[in-house]
JSON list of C-alpha atoms in Angstrom, two decimals:
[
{"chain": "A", "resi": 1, "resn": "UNK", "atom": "CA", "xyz": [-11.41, -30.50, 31.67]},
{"chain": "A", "resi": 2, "resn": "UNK", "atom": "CA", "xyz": [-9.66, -30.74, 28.23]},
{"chain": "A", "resi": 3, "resn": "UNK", "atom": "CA", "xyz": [-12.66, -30.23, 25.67]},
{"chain": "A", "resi": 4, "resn": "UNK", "atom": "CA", "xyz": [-13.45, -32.54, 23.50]},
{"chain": "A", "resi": 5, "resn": "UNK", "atom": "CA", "xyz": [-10.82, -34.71, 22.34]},
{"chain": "A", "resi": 6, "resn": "UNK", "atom": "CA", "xyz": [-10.39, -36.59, 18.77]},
{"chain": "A", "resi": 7, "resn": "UNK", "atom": "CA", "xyz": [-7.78, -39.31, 17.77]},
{"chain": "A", "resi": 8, "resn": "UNK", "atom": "CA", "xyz": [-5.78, -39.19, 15.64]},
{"chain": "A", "resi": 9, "resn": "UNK", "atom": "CA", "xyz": [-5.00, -35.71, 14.79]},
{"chain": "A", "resi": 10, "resn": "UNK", "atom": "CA", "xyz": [-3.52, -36.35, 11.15]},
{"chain": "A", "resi": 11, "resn": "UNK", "atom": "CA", "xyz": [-4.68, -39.21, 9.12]},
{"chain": "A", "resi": 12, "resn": "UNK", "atom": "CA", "xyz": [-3.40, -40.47, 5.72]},
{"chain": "A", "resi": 13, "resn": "UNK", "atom": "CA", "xyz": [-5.40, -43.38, 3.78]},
{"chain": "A", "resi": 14, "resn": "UNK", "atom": "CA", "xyz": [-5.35, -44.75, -0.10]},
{"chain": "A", "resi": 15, "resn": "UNK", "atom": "CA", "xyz": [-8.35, -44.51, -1.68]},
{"chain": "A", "resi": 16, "resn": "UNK", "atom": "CA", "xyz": [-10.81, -47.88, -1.12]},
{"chain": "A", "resi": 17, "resn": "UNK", "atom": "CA", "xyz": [-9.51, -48.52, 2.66]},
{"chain": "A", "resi": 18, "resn": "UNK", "atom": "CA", "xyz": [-11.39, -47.70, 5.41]},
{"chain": "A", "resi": 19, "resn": "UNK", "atom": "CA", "xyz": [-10.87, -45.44, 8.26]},
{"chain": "A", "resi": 20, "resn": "UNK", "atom": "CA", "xyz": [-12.35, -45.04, 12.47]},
{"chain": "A", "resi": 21, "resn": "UNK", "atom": "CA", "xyz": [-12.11, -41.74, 13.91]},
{"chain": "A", "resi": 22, "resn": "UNK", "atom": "CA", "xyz": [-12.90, -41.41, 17.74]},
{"chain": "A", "resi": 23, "resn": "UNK", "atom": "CA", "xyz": [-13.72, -38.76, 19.56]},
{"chain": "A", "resi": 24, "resn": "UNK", "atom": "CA", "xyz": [-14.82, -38.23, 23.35]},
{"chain": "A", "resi": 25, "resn": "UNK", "atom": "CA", "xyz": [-16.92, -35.57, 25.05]},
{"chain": "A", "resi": 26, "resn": "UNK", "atom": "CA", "xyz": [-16.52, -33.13, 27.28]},
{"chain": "A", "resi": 27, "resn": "UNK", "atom": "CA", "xyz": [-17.54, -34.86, 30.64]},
{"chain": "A", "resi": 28, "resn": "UNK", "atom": "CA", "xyz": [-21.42, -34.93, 31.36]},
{"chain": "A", "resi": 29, "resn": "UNK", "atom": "CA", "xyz": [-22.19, -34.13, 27.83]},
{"chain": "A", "resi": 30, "resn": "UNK", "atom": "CA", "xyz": [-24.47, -36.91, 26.50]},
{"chain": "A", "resi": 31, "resn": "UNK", "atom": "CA", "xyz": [-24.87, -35.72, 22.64]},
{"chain": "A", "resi": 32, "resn": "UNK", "atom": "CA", "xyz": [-22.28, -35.97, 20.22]},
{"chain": "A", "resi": 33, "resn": "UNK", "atom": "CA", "xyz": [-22.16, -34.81, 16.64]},
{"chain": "A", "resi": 34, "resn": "UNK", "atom": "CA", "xyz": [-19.69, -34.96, 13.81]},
{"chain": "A", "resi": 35, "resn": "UNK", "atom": "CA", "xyz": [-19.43, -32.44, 10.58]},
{"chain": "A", "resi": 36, "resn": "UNK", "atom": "CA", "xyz": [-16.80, -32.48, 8.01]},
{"chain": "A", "resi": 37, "resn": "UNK", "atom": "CA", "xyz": [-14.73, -29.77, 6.47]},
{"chain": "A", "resi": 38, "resn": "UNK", "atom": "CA", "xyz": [-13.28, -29.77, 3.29]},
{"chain": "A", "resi": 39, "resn": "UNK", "atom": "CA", "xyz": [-10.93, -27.15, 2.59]},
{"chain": "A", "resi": 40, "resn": "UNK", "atom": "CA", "xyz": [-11.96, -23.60, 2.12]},
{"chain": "A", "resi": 41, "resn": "UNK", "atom": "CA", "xyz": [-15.38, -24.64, 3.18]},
{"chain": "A", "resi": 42, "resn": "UNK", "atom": "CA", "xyz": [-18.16, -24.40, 6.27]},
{"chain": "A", "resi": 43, "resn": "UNK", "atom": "CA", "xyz": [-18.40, -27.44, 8.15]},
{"chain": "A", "resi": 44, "resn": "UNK", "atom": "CA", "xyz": [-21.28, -29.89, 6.90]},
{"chain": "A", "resi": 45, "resn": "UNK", "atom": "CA", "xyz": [-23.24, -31.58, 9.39]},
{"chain": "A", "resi": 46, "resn": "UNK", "atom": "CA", "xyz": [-22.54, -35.43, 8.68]},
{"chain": "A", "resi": 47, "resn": "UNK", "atom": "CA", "xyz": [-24.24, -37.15, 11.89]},
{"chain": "A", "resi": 48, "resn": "UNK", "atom": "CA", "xyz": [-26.00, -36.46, 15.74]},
{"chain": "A", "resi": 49, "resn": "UNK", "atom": "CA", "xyz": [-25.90, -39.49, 18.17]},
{"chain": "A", "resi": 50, "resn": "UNK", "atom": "CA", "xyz": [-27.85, -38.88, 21.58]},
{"chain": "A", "resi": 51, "resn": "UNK", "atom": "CA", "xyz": [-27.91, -41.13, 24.64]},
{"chain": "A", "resi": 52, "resn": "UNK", "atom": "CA", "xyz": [-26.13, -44.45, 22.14]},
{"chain": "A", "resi": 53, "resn": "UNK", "atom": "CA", "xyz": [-29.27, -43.65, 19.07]},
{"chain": "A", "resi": 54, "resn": "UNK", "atom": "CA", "xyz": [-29.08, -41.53, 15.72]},
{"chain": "A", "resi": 55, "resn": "UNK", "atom": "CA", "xyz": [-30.47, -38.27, 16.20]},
{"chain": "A", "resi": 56, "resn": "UNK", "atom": "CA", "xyz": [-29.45, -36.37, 13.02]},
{"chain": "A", "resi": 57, "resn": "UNK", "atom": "CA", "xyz": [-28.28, -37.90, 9.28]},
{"chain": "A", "resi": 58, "resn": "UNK", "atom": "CA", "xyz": [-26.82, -34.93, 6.80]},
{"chain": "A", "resi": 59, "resn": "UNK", "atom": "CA", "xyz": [-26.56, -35.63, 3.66]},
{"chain": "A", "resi": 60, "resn": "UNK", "atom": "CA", "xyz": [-23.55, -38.10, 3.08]},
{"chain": "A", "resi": 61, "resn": "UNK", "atom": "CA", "xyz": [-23.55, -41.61, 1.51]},
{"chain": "A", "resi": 62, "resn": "UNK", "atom": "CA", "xyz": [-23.88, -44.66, 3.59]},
{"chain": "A", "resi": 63, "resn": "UNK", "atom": "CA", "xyz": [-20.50, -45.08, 3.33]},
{"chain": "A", "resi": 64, "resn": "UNK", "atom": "CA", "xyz": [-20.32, -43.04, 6.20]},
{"chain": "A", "resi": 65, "resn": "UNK", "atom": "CA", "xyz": [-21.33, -44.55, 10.16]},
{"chain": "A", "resi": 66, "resn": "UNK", "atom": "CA", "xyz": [-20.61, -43.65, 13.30]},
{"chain": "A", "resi": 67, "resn": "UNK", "atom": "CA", "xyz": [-22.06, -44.81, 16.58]},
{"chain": "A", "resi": 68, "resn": "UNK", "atom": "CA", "xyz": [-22.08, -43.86, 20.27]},
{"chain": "A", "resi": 69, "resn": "UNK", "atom": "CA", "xyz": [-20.52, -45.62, 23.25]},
{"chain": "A", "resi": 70, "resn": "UNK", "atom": "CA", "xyz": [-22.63, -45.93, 26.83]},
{"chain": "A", "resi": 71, "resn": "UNK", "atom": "CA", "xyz": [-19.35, -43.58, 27.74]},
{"chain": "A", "resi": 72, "resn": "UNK", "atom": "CA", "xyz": [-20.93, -41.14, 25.57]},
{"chain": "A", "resi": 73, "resn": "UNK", "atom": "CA", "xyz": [-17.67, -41.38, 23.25]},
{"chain": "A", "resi": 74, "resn": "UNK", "atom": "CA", "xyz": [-17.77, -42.26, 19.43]},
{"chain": "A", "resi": 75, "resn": "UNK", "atom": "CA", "xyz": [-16.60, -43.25, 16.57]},
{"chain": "A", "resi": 76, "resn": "UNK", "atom": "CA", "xyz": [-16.88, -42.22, 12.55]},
{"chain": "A", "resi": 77, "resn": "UNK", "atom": "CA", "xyz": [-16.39, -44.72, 9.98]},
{"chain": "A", "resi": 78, "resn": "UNK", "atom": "CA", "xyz": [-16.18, -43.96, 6.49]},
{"chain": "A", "resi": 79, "resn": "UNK", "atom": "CA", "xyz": [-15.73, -47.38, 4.21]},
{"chain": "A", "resi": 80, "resn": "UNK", "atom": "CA", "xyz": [-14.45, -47.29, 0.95]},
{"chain": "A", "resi": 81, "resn": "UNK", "atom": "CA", "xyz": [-12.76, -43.87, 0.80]},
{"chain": "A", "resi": 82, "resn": "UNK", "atom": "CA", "xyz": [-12.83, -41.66, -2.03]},
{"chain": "A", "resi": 83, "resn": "UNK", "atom": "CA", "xyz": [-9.85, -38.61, -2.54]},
{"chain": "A", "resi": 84, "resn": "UNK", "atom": "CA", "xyz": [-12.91, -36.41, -1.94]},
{"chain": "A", "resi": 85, "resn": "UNK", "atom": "CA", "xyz": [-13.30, -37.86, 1.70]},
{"chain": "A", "resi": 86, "resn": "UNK", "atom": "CA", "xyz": [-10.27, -35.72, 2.09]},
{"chain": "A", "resi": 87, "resn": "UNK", "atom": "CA", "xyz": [-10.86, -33.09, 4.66]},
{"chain": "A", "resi": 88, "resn": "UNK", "atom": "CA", "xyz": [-11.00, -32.34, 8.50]},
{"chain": "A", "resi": 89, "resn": "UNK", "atom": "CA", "xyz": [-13.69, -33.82, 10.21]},
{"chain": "A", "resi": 90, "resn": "UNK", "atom": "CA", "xyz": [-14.92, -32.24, 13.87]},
{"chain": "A", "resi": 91, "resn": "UNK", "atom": "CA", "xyz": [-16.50, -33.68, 16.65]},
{"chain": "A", "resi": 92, "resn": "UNK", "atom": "CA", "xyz": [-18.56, -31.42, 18.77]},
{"chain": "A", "resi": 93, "resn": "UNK", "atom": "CA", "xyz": [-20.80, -32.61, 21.99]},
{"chain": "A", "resi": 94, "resn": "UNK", "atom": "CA", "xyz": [-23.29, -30.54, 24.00]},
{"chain": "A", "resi": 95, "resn": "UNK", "atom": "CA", "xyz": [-25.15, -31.86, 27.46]},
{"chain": "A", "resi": 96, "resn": "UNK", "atom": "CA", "xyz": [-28.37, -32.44, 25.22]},
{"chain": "A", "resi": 97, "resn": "UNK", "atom": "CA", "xyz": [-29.30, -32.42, 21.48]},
{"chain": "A", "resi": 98, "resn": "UNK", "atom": "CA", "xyz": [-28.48, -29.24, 20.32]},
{"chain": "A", "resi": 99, "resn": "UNK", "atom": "CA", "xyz": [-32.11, -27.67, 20.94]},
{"chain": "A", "resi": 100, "resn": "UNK", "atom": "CA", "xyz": [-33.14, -24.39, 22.92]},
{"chain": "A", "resi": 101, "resn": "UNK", "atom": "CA", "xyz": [-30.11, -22.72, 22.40]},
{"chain": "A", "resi": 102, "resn": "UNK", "atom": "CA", "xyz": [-27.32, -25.63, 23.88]},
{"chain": "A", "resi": 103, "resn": "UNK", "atom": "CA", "xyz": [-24.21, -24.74, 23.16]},
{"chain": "A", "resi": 104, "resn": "UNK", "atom": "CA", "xyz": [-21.79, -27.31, 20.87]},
{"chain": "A", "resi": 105, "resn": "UNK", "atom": "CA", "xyz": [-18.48, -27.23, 21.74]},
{"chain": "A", "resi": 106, "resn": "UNK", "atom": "CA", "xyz": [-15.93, -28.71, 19.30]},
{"chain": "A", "resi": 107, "resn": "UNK", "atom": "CA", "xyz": [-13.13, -30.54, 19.05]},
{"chain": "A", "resi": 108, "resn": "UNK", "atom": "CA", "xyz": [-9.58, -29.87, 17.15]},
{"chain": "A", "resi": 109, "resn": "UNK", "atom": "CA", "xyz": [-10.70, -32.47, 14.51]},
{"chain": "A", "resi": 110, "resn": "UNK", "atom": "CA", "xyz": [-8.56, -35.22, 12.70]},
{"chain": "A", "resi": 111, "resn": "UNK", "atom": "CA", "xyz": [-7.20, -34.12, 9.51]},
{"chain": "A", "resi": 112, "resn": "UNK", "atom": "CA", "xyz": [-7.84, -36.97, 6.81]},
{"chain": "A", "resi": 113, "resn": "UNK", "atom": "CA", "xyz": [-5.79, -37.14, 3.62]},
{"chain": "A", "resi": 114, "resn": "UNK", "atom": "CA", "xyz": [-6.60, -39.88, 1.02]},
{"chain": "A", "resi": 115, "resn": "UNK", "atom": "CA", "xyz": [-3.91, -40.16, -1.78]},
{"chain": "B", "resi": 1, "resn": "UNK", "atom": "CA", "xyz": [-33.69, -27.06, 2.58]},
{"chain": "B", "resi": 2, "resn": "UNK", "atom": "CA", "xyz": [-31.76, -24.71, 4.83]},
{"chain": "B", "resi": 3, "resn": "UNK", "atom": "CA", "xyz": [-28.86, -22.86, 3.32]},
{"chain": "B", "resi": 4, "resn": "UNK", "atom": "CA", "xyz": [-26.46, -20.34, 4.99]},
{"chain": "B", "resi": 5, "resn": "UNK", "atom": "CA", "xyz": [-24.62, -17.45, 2.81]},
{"chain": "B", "resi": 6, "resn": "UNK", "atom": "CA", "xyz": [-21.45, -15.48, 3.83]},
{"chain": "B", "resi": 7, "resn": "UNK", "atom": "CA", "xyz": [-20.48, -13.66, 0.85]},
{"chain": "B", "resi": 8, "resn": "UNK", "atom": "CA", "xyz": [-17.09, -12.15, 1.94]},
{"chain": "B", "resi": 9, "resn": "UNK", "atom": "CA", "xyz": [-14.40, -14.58, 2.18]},
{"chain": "B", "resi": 10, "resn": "UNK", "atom": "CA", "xyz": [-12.33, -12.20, 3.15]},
{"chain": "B", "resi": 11, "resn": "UNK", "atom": "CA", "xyz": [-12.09, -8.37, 4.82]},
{"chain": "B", "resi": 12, "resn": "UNK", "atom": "CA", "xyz": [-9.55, -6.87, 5.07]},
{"chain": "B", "resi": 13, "resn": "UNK", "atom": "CA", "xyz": [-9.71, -3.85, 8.00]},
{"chain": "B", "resi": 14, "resn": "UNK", "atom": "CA", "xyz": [-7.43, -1.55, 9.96]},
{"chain": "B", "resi": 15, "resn": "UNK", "atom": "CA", "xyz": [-7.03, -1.53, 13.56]},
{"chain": "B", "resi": 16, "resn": "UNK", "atom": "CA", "xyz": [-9.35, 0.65, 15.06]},
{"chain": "B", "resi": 17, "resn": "UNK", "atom": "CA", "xyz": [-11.82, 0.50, 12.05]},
{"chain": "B", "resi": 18, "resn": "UNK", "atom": "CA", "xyz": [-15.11, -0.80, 12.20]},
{"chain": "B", "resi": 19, "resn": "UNK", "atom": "CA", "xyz": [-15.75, -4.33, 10.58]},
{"chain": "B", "resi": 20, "resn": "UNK", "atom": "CA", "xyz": [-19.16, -6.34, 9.56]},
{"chain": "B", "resi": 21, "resn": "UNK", "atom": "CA", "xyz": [-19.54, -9.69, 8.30]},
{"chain": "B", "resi": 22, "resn": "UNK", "atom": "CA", "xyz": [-22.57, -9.89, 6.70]},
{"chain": "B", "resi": 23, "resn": "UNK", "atom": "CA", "xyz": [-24.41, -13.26, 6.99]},
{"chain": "B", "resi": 24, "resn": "UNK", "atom": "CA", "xyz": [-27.93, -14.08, 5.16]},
{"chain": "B", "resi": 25, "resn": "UNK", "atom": "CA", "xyz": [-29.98, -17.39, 5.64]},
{"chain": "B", "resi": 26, "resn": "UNK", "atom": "CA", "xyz": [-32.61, -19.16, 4.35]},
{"chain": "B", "resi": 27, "resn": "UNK", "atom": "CA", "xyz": [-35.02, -20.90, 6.04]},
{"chain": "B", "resi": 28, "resn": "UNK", "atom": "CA", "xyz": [-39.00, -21.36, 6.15]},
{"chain": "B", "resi": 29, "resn": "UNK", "atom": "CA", "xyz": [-39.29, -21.39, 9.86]},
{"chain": "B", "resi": 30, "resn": "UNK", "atom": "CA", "xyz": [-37.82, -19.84, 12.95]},
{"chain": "B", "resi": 31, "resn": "UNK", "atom": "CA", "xyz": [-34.21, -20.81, 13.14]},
{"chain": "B", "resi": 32, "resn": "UNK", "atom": "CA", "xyz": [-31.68, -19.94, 15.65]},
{"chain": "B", "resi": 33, "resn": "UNK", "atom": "CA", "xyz": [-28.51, -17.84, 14.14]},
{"chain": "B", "resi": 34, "resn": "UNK", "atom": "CA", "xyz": [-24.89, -18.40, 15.58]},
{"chain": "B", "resi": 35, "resn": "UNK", "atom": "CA", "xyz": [-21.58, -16.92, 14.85]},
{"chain": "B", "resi": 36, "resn": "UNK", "atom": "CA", "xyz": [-18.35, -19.24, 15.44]},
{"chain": "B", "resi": 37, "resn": "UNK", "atom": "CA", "xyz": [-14.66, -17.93, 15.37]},
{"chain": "B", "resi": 38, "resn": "UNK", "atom": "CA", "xyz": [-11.63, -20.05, 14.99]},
{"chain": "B", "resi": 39, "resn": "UNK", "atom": "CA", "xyz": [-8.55, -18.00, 15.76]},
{"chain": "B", "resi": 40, "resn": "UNK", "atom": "CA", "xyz": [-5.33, -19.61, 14.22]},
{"chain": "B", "resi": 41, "resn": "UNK", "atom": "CA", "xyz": [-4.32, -22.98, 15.79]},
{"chain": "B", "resi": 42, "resn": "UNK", "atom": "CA", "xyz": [-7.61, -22.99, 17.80]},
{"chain": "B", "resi": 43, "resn": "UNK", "atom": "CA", "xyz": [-10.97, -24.79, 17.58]},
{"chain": "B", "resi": 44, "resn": "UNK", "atom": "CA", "xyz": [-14.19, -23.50, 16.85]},
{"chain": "B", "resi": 45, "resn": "UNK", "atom": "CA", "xyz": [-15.63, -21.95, 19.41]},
{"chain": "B", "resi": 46, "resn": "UNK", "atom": "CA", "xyz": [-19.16, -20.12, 19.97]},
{"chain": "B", "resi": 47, "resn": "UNK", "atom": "CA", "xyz": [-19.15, -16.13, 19.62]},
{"chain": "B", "resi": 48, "resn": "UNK", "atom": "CA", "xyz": [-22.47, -15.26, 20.59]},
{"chain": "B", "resi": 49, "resn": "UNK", "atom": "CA", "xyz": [-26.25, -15.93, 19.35]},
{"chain": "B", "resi": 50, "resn": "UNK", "atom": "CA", "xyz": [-29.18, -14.56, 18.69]},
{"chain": "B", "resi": 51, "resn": "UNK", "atom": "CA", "xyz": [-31.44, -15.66, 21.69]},
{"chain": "B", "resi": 52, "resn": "UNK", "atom": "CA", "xyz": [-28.86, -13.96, 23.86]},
{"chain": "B", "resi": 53, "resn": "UNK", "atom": "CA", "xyz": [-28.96, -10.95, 22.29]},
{"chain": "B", "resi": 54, "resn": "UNK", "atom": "CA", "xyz": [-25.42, -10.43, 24.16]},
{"chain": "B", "resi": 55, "resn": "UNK", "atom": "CA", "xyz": [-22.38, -8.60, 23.23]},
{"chain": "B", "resi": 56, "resn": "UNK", "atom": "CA", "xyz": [-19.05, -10.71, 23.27]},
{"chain": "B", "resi": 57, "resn": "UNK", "atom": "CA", "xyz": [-15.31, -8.98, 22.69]},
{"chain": "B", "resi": 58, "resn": "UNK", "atom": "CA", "xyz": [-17.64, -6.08, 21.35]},
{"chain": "B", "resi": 59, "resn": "UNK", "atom": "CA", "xyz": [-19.18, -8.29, 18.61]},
{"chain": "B", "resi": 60, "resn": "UNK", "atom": "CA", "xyz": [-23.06, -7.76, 18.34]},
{"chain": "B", "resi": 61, "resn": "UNK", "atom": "CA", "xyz": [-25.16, -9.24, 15.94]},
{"chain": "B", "resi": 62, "resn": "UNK", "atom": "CA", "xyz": [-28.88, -8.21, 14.94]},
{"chain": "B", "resi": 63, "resn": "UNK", "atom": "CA", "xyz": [-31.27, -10.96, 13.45]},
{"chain": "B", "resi": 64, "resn": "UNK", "atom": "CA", "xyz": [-33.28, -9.55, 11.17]},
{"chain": "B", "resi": 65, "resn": "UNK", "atom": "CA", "xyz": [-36.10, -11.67, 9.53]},
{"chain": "B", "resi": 66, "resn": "UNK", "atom": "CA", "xyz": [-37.25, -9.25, 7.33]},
{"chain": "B", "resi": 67, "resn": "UNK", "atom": "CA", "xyz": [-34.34, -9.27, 5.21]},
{"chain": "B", "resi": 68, "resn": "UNK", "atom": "CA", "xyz": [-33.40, -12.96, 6.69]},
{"chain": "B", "resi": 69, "resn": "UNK", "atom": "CA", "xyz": [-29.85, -11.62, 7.38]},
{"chain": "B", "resi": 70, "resn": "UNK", "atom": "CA", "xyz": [-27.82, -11.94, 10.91]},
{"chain": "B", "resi": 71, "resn": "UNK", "atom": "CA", "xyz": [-24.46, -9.71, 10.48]},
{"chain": "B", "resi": 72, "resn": "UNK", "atom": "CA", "xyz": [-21.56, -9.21, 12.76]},
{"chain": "B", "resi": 73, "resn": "UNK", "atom": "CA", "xyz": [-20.49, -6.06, 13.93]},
{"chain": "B", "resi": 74, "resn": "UNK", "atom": "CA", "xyz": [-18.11, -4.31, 15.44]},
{"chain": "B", "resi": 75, "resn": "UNK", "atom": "CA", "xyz": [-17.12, -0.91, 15.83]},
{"chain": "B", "resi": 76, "resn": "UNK", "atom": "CA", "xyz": [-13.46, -0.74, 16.36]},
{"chain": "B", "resi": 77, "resn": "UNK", "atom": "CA", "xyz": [-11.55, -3.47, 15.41]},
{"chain": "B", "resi": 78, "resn": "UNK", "atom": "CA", "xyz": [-8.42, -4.97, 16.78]},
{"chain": "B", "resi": 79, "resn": "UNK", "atom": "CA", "xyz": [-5.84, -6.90, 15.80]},
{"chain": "B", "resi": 80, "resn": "UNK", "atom": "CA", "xyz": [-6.94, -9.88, 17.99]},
{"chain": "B", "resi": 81, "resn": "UNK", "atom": "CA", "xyz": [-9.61, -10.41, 16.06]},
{"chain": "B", "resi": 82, "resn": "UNK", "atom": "CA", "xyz": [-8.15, -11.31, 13.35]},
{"chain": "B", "resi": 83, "resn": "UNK", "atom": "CA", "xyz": [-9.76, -14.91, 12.67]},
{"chain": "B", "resi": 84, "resn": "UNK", "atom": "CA", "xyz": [-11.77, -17.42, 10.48]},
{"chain": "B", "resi": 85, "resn": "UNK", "atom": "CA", "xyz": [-15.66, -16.24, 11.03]},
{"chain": "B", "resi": 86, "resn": "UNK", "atom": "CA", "xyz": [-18.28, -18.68, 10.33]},
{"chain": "B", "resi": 87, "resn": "UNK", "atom": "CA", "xyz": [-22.44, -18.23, 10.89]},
{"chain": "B", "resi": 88, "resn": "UNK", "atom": "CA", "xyz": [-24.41, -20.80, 11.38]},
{"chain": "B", "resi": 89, "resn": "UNK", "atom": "CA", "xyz": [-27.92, -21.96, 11.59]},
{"chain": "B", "resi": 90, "resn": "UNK", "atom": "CA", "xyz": [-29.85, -24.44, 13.37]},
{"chain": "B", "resi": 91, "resn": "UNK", "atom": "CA", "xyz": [-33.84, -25.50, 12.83]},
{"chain": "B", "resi": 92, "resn": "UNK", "atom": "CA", "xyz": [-35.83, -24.99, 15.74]},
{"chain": "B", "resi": 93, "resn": "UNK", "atom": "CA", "xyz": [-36.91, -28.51, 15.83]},
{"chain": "B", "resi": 94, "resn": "UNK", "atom": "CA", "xyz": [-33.88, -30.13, 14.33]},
{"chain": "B", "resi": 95, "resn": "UNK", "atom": "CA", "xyz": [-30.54, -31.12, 15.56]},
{"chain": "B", "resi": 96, "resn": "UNK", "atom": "CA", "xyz": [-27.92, -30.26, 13.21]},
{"chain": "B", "resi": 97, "resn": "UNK", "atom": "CA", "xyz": [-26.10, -26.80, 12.64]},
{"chain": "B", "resi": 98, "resn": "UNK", "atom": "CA", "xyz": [-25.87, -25.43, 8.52]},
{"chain": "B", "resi": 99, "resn": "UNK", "atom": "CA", "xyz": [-22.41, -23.75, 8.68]},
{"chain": "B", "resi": 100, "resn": "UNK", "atom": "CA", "xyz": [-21.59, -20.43, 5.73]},
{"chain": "B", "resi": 101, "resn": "UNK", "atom": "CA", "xyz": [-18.54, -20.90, 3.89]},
{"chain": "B", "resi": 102, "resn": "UNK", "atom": "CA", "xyz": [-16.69, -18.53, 6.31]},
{"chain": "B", "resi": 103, "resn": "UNK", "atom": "CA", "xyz": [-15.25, -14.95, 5.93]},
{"chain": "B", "resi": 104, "resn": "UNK", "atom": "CA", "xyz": [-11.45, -14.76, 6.60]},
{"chain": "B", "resi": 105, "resn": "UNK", "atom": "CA", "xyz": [-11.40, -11.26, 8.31]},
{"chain": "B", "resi": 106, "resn": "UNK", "atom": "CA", "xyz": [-7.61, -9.34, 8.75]},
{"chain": "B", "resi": 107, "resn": "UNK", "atom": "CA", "xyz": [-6.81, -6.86, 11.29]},
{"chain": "B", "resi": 108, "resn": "UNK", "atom": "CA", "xyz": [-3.95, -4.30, 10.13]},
{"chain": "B", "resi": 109, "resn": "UNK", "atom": "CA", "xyz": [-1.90, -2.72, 12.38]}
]
C-alpha cells in the first residue's frame, strides 16, 4: 500500500484564482481530513469528511471546501486565494473518525505558493 | 477553545544525552495527547500516545493533568532522532487534532 497520496506535490497560483487539491486514502480507510501548514508552524485542522458528509470545520473562511468521493478520496478547494493561503496543506485518513484513539496517517502534502 | 504549547523550537543535544520536549495543553475536558515526528523528507507519522502508555524508539511520554503537560523523553539520544517533533491534541468527543508549533530537536555527534 502506498499511504496516502496527494496531487500535485508543488503548486504555484496568483492571488484571486482558485485552486483543487486531491488526495486519496489509504485503502479501507473511510475518514479523511485535511490541515494546513504554514511555514514554521503546527498544522491547523481545516476540515473532517466521513462516509461523503462534514464531520469537522476548523476555523478557516468559507473560501475554503472540500468534499468526499463514494471512493473515499477528496478534494480541497480554496476560491479566491490570498498570499497567506501560501503553505503546505496535508491530507490524513484513518478507518473511522478520529475517535477512541484511531490512528491518522498523513500524506506528503501539496506545497501551495501564491505570488 | 483548545490550544497546544511547545515552547522549544529548538534543542539542541549530544548523542548519547538525554533529551525532553516539553509539551503543555489546554483543555476543559479529557483529551487524548499525541506526539508526531517528521524526519527530513518524510511525512508525519504517529510516535506514540497517551492511551498506550507504550514506549516507541525509547520515547516515553507521561500525561500529567495536574500540571496539564505531556513531555517527551528520552534518555539517550541518537543521532537518528534528529527530527521535527510536534504534540498534538484531540477532544474526546471531537474529530479534529490541535497541533503545537513544533520543536526542531538536533542530535550531535
Amino acid at each position: 500500500d502506498a499511504g496516502v497520496t496527494q496531487s500535485p506535490t508543488h503548486l504555484i497560483k496568483t492571488r484571486g484564482q482558485q485552486v483543487t487539491l486531491r488526495c486519496s486514502p489509504i485503502s479501507g480507510h473511510k475518514s479523511v481530513s485535511w490541515y494546513q501548514q504554514v511555514l514554521g508552524q503546527g498544522p491547523q485542522f481545516i476540515f473532517q469528511y466521513y462516509e461523503k458528509e462534514e464531520r469537522g470545520r476548523g476555523n478557516f473562511p468559507d473560501r475554503f471546501s472540500a468534499r468526499q468521493f463514494p471512493n473515499y478520496s477528496s478534494e480541497l478547494n480554496v476560491n479566491a486565494l490570498l498570499l497567506g493561503d501560501s503553505a503546505l496543506y496535508l491530507c490524513a485518513s484513518s478507518l473511522l473518525p478520529a475517535k477512541g484513539g484511531e490512528t491518522q496517517y498523513f500524506g506528503p502534502g501539496t506545497r501551495l505558493l501564491v505570488l | 477553545a483548545q490550544r497546544v504549547t511547545q515552547p522549544e523550537k529548538l534543542l539542541s543535544v549530544f548523542k548519547g544525552a538525554p533529551v525532553e520536549l516539553k509539551c503543555n495543553y489546554s483543555y476543559s475536558g479529557s483529551p487524548e495527547l499525541f506526539w508526531y515526528v517528521q524526519y527530513s523528507r518524510q511525512r508525519l507519522q504517529l510516535l506514540l500516545r497517551h492511551i498506550s502508555r507504550e514506549s516507541i524508539k525509547g520515547f516515553t511520554a507521561d500525561l500529567n493533568k495536574g500540571e496539564t503537560s505531556f513531555h517527551l523523553k528520552k534518555p539517550f539520544a541518537q543521532e537518528e532522532d534528529s527530527a521535527m517533533y510536534y504534540c498534538a491534541l484531540k477532544e474526546a468527543a471531537g474529530n479534529k487534532l490541535t497541533f503545537g508549533g513544533g520543536t526542531r530537536v538536533l542530535v550531535k555527534p
